[in-house]
PDB file of N, CA and C in Angstrom:
ATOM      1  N   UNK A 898      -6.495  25.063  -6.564  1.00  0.00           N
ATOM      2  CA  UNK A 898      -6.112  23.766  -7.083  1.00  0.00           C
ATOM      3  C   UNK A 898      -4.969  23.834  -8.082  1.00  0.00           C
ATOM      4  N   UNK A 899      -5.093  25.177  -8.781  1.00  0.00           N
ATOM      5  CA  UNK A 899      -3.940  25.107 -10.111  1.00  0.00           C
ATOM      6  C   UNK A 899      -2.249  25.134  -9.206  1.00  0.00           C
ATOM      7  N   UNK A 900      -2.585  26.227  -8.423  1.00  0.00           N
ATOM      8  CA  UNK A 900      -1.301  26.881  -7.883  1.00  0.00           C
ATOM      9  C   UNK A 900      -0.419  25.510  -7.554  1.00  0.00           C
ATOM     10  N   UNK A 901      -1.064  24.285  -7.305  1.00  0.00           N
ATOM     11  CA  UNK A 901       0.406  23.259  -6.862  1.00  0.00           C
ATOM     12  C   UNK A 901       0.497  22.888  -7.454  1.00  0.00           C
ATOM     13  N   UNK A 902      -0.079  22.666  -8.826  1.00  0.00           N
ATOM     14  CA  UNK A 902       0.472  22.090 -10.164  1.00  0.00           C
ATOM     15  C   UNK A 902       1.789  23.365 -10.890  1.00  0.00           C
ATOM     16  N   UNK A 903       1.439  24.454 -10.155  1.00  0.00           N
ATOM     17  CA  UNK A 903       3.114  25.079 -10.771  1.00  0.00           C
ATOM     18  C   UNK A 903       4.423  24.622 -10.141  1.00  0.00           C
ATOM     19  N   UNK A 904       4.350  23.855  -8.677  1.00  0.00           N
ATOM     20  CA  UNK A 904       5.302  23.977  -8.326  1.00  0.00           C
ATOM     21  C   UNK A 904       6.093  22.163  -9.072  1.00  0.00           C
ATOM     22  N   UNK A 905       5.232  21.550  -9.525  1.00  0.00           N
ATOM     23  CA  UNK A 905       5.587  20.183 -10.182  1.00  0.00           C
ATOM     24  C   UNK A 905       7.253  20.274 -10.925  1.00  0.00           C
ATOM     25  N   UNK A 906       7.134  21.617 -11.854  1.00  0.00           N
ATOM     26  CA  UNK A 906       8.774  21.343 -12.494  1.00  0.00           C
ATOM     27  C   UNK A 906      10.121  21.273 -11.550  1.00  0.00           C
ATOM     28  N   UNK A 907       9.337  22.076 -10.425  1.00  0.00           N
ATOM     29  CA  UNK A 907      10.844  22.328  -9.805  1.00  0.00           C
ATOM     30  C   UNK A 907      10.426  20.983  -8.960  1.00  0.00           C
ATOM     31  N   UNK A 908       9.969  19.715  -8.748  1.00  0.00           N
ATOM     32  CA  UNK A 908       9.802  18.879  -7.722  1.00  0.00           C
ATOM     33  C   UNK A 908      10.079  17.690  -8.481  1.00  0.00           C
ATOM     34  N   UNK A 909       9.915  17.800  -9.643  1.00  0.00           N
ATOM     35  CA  UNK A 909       9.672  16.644 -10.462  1.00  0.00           C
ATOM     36  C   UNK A 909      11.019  15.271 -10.446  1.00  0.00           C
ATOM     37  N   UNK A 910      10.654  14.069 -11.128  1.00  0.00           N
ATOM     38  CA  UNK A 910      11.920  13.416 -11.290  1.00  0.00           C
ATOM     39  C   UNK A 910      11.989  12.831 -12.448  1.00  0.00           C
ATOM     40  N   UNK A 911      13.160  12.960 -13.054  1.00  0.00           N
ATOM     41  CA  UNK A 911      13.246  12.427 -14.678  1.00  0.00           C
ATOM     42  C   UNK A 911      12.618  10.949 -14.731  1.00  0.00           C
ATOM     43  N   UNK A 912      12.244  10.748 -15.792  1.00  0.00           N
ATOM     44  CA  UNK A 912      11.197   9.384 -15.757  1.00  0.00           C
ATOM     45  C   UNK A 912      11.931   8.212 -15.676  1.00  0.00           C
ATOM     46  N   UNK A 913      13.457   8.461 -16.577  1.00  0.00           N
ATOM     47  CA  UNK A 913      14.512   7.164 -15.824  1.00  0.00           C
ATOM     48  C   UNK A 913      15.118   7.339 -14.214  1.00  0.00           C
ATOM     49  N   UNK A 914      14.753   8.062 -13.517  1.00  0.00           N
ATOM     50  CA  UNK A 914      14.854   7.894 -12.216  1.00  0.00           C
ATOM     51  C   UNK A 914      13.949   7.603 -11.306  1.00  0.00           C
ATOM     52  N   UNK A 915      12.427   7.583 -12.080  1.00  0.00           N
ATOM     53  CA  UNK A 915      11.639   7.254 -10.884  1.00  0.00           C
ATOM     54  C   UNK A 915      11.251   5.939 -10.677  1.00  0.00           C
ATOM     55  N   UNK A 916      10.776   5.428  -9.728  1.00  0.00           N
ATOM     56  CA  UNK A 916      10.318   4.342  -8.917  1.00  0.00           C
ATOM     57  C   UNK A 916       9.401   3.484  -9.874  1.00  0.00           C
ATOM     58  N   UNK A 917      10.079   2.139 -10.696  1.00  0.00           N
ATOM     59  CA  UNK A 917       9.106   1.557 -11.708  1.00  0.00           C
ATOM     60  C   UNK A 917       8.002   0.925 -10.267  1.00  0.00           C
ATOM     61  N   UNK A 918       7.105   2.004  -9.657  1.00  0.00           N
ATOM     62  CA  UNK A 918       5.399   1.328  -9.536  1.00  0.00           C
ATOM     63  C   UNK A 918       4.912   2.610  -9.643  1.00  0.00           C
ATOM     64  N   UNK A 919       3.503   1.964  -8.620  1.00  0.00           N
ATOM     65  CA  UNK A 919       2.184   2.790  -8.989  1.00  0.00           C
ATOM     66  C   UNK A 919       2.292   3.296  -7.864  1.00  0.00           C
ATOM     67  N   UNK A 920       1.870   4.550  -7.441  1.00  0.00           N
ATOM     68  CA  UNK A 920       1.620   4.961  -5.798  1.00  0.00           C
ATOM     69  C   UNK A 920       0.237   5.143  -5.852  1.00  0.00           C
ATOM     70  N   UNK A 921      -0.860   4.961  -4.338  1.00  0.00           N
ATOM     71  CA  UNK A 921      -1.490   5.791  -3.705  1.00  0.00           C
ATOM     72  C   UNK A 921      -1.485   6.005  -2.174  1.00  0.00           C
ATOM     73  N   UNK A 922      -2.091   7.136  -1.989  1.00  0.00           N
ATOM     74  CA  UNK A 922      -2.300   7.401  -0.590  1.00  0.00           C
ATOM     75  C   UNK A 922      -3.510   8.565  -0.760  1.00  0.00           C
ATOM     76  N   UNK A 923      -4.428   8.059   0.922  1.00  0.00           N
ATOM     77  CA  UNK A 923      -5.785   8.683   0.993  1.00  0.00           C
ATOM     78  C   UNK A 923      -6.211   8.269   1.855  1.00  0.00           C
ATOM     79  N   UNK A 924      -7.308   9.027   1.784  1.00  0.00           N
ATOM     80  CA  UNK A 924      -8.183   9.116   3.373  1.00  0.00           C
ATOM     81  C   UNK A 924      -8.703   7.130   3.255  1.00  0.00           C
ATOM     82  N   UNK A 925      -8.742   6.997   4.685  1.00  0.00           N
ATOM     83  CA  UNK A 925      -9.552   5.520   4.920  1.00  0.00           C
ATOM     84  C   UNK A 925     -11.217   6.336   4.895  1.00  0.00           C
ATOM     85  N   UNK A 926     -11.656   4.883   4.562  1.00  0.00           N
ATOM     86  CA  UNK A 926     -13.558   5.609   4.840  1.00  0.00           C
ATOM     87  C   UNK A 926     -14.204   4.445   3.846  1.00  0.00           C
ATOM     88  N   UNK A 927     -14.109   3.014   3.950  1.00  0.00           N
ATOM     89  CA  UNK A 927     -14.894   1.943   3.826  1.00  0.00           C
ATOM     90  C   UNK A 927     -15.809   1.948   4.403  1.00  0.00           C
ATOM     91  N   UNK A 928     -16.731   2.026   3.840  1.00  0.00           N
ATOM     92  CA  UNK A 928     -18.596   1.967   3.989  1.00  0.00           C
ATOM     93  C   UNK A 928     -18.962   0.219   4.034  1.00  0.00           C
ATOM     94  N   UNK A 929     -19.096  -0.086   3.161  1.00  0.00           N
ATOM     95  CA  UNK A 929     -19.219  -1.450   3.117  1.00  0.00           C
ATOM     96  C   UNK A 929     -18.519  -2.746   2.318  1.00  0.00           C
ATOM     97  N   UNK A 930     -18.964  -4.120   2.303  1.00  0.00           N
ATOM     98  CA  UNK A 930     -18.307  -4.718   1.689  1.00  0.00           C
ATOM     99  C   UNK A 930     -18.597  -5.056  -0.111  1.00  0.00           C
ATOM    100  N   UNK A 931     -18.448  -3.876  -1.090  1.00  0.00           N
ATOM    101  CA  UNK A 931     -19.203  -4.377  -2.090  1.00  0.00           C
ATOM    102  C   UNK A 931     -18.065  -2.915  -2.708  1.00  0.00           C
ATOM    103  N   UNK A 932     -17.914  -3.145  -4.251  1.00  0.00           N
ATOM    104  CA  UNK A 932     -17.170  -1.865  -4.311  1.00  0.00           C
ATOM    105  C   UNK A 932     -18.662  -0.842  -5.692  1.00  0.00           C
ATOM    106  N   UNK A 933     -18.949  -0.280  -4.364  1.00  0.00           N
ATOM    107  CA  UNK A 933     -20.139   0.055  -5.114  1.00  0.00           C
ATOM    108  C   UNK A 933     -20.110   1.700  -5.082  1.00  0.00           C
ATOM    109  N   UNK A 934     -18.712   2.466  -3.841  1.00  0.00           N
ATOM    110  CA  UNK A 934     -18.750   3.679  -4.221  1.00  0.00           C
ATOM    111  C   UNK A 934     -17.422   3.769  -3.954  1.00  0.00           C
ATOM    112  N   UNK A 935     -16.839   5.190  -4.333  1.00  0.00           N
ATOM    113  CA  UNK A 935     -15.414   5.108  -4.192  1.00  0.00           C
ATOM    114  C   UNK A 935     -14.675   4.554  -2.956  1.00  0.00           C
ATOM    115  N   UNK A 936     -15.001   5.122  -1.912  1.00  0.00           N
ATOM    116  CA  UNK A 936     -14.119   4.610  -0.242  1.00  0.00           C
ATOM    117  C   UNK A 936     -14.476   3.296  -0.576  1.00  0.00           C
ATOM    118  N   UNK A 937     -15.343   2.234  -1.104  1.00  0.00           N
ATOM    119  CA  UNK A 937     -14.584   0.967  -1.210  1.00  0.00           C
ATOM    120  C   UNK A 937     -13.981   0.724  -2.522  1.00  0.00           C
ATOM    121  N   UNK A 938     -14.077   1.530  -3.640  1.00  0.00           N
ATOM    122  CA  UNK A 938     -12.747   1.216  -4.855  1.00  0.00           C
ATOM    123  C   UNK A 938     -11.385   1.570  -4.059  1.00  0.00           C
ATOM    124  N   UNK A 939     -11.443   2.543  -3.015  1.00  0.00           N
ATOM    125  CA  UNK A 939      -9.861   2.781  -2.306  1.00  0.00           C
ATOM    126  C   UNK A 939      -9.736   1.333  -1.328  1.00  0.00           C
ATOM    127  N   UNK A 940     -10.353   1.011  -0.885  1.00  0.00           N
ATOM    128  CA  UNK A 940     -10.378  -0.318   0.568  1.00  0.00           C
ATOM    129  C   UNK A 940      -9.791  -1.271  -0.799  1.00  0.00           C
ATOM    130  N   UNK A 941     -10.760  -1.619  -1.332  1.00  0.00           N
ATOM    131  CA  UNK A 941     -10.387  -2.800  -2.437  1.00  0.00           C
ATOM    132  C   UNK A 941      -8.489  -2.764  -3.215  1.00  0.00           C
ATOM    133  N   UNK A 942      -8.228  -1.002  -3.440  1.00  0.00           N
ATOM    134  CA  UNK A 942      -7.351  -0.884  -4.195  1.00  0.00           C
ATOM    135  C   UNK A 942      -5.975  -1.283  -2.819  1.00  0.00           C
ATOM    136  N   UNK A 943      -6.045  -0.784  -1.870  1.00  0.00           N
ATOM    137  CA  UNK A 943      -5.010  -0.992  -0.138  1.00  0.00           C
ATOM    138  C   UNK A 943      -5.065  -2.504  -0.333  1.00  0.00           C
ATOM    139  N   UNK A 944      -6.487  -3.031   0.216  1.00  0.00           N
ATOM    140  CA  UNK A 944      -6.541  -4.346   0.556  1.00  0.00           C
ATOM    141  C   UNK A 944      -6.060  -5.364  -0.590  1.00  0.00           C
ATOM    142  N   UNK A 945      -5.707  -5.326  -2.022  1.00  0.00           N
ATOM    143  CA  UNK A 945      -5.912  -6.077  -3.021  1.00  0.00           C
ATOM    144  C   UNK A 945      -3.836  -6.024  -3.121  1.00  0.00           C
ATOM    145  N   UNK A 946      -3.496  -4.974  -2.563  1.00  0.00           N
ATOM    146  CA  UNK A 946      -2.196  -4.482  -2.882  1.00  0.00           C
ATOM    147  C   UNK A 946      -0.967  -4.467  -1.557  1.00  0.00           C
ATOM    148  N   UNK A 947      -1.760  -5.481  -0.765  1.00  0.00           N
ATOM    149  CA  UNK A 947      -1.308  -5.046   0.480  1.00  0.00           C
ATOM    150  C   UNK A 947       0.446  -5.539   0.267  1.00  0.00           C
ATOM    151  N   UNK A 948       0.594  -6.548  -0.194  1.00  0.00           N
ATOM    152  CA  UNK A 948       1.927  -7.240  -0.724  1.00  0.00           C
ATOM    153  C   UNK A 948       2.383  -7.273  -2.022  1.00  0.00           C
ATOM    154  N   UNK A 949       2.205  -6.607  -2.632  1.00  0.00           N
ATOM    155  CA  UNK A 949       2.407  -5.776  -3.884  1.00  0.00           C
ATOM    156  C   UNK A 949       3.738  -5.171  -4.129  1.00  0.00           C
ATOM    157  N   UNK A 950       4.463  -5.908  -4.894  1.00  0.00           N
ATOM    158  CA  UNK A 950       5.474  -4.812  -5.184  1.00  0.00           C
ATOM    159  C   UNK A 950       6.074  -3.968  -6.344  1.00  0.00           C
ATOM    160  N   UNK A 951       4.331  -3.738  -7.318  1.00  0.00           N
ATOM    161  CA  UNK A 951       4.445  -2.883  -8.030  1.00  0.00           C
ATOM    162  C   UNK A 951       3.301  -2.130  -7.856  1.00  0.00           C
ATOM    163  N   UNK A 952       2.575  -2.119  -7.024  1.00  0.00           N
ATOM    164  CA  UNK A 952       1.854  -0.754  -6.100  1.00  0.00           C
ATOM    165  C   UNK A 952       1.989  -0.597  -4.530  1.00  0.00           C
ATOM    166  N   UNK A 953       2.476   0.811  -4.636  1.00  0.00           N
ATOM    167  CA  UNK A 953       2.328   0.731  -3.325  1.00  0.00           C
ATOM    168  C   UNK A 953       1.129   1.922  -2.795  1.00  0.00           C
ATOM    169  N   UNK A 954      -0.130   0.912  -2.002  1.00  0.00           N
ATOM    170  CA  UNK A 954      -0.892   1.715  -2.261  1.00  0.00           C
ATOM    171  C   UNK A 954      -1.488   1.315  -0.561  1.00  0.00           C
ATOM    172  N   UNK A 955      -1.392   2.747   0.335  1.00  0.00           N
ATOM    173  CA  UNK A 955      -2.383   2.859   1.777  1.00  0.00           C
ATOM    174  C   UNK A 955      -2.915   3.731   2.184  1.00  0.00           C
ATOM    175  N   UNK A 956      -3.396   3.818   2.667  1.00  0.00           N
ATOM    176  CA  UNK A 956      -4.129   4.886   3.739  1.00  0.00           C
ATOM    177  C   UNK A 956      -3.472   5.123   4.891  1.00  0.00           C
ATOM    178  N   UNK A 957      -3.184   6.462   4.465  1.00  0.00           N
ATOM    179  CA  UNK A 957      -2.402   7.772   5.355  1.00  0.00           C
ATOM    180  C   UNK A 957      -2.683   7.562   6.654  1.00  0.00           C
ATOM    181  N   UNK A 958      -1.141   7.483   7.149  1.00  0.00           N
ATOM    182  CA  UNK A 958      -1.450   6.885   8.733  1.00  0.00           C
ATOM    183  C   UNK A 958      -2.139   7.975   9.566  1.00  0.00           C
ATOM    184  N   UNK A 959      -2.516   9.280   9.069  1.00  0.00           N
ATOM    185  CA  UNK A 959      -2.924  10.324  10.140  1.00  0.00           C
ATOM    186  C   UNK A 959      -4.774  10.190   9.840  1.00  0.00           C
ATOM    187  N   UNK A 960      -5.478   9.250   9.167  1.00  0.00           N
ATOM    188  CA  UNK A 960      -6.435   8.828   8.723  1.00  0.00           C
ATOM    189  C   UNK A 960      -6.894   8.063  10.256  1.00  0.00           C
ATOM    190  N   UNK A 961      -7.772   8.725  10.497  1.00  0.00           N
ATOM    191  CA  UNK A 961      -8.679   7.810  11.551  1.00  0.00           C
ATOM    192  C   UNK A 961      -9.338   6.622  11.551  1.00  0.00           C
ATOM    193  N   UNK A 962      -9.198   5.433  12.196  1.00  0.00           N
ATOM    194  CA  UNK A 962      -9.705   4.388  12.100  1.00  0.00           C
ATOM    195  C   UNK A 962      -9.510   3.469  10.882  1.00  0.00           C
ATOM    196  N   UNK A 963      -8.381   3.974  10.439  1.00  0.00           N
ATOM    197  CA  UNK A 963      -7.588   2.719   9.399  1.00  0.00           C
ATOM    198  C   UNK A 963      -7.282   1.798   9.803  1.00  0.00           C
ATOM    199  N   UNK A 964      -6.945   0.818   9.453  1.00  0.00           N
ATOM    200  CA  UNK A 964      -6.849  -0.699   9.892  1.00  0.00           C
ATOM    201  C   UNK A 964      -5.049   0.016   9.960  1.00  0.00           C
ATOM    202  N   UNK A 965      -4.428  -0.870  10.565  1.00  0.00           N
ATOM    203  CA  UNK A 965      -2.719  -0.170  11.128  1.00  0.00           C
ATOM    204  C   UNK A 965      -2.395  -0.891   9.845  1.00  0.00           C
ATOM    205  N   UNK A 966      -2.835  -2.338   9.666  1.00  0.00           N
ATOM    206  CA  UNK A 966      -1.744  -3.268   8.444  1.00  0.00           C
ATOM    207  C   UNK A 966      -2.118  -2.329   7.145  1.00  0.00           C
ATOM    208  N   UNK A 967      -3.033  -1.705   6.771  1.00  0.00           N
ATOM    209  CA  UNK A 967      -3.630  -0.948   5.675  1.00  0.00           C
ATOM    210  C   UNK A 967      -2.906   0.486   5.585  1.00  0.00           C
ATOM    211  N   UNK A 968      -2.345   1.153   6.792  1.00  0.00           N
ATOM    212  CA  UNK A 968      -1.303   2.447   6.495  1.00  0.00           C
ATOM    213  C   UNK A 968       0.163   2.634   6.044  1.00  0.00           C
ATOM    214  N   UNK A 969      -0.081   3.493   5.830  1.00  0.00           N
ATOM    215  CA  UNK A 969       1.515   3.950   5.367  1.00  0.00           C
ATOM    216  C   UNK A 969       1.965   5.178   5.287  1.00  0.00           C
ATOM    217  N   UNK A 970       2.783   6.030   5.438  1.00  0.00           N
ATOM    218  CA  UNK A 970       3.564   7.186   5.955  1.00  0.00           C
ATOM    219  C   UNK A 970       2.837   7.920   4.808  1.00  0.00           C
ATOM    220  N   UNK A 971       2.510   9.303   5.316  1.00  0.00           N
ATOM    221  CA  UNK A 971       1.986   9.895   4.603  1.00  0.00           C
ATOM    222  C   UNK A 971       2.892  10.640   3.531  1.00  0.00           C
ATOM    223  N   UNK A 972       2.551  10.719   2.524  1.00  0.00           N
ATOM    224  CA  UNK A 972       3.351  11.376   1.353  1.00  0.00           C
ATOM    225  C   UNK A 972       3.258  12.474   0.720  1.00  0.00           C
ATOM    226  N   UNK A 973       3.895  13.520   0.427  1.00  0.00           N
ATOM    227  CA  UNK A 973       3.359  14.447  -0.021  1.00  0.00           C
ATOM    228  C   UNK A 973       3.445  14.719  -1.493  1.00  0.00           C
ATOM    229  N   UNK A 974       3.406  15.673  -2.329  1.00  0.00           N
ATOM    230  CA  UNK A 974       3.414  15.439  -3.529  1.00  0.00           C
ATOM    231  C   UNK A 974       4.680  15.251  -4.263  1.00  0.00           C
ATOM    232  N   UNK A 975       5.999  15.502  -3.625  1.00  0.00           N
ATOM    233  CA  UNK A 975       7.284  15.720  -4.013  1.00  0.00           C
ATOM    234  C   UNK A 975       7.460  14.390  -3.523  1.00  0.00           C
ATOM    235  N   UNK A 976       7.311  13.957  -2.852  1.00  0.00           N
ATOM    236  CA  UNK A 976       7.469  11.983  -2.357  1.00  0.00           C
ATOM    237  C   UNK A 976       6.188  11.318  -3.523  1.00  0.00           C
ATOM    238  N   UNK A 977       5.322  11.501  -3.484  1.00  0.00           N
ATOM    239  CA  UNK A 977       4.530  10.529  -4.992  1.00  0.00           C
ATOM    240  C   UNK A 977       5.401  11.237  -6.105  1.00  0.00           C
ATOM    241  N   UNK A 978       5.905  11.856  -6.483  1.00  0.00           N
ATOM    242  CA  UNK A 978       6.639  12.196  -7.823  1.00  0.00           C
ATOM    243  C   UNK A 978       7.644  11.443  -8.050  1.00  0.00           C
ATOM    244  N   UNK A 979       8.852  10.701  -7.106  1.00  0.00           N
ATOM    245  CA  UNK A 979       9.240   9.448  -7.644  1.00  0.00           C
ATOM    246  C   UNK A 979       9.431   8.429  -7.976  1.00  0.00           C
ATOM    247  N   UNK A 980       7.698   8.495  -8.174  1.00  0.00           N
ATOM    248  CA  UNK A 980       7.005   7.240  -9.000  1.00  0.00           C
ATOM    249  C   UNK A 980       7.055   7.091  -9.902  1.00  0.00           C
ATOM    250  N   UNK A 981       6.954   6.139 -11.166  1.00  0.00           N
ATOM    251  CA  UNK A 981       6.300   6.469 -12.425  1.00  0.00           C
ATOM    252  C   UNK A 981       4.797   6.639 -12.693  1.00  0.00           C
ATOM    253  N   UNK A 982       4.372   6.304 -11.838  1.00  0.00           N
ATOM    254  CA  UNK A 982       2.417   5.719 -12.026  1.00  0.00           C
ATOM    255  C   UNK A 982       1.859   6.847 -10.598  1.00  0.00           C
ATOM    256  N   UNK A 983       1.059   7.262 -10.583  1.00  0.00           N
ATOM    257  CA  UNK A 983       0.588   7.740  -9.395  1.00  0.00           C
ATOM    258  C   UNK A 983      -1.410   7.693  -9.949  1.00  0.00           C
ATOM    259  N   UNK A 984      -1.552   6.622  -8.679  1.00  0.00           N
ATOM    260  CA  UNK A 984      -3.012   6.637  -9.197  1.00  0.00           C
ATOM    261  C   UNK A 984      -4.055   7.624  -8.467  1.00  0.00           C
ATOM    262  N   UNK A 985      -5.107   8.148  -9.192  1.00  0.00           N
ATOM    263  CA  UNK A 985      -5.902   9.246  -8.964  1.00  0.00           C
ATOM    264  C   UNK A 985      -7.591   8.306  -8.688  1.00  0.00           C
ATOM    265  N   UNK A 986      -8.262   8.622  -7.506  1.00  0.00           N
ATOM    266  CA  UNK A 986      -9.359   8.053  -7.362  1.00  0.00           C
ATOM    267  C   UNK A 986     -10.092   8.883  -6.612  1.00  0.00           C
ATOM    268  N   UNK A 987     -11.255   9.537  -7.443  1.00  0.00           N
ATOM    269  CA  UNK A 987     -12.078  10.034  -7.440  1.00  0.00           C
ATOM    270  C   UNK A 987     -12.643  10.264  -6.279  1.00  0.00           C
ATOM    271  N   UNK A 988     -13.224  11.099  -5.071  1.00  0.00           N
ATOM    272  CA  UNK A 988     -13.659  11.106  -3.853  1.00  0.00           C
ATOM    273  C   UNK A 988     -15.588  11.609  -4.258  1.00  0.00           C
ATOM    274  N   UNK A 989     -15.687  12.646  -3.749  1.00  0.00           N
ATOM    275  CA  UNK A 989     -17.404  12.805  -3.728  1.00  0.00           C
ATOM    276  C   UNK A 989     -17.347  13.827  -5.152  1.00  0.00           C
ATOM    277  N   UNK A 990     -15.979  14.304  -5.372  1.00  0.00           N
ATOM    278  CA  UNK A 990     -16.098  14.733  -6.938  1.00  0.00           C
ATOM    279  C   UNK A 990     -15.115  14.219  -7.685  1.00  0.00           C
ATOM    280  N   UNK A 991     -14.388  14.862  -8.476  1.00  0.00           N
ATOM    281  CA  UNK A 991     -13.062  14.731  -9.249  1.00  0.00           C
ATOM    282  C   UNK A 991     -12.359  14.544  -8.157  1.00  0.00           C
ATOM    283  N   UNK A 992     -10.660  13.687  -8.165  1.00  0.00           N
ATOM    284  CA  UNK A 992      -9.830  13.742  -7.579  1.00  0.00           C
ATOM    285  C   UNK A 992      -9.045  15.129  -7.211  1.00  0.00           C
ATOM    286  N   UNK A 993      -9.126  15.299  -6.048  1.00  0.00           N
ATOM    287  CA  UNK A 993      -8.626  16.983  -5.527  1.00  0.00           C
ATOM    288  C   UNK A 993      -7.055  17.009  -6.152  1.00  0.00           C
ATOM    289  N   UNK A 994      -6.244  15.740  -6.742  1.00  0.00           N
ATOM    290  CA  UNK A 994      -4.684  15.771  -6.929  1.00  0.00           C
ATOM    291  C   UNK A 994      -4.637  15.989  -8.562  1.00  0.00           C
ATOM    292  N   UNK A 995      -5.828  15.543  -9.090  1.00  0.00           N
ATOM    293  CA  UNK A 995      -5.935  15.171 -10.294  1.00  0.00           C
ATOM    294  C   UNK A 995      -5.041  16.472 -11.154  1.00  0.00           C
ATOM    295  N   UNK A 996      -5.421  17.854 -10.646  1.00  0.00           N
ATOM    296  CA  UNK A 996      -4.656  18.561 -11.781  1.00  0.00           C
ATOM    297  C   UNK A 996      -3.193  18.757 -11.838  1.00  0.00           C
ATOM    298  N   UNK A 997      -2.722  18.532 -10.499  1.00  0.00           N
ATOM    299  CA  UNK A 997      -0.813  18.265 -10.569  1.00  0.00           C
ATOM    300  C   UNK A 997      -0.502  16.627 -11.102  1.00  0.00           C
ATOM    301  N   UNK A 998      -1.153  15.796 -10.981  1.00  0.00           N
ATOM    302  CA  UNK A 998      -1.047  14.525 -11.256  1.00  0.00           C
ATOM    303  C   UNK A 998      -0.585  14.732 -12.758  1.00  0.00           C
ATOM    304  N   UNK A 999      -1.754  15.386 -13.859  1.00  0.00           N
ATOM    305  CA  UNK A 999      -1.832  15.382 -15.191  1.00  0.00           C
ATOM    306  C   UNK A 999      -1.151  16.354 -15.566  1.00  0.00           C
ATOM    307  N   UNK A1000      -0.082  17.413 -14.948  1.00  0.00           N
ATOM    308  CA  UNK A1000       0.883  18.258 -15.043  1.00  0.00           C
ATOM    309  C   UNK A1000       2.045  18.076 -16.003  1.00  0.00           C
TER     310      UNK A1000
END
């Protein structure tokens, strides 16, 4: 987990160059309609943001059984870095991005 938080300096983008929003991207996996565990804090966070143009936030088109209007090109960590905001949401533990995120 540490090792891709070293490669952040050389990927990074000065903070007056990056993208004034928020990014996410992540697995689809809505359980139900209530936001009572994370896969629906992510459904809620896509669906709430779908026309948003200070988050841009979907589920990774290589994600099975995503709704198509709910995806978006998958990103890797050098593409979320010219953001200013990159949001972190928790899966069945800590967020797996969380330690390059806080880099």
């Amino acid at each position: 987990h540490f090792g891709v938080a070293s490669t952040i300096p050389e990927n990074d983008v000065p903070w007056e160059k990056k993208l004034r929003k928020a990014v996410w991207r992540g697995q689809y996996g809505k359980t139900h309609d209530t936001l009572s565990d994370t896969n629906d804090i992510k459904y809620a966070l896509v669906s709430r943001h779908r026309y948003s143009t200070l988050v841009d936030a979907k589920f990774s088109k290589h994600t099975a059984d995503a709704p198509l209007h709910m995806t978006g090109s998958y990103m890797d960590i050098k593409d979320q870095l010219r953001y200013k905001y990159v949001i972190s949401i928790e899966g069945n533990d800590v967020s797996s991005g969380l330690k390059w995120m806080l880099f």
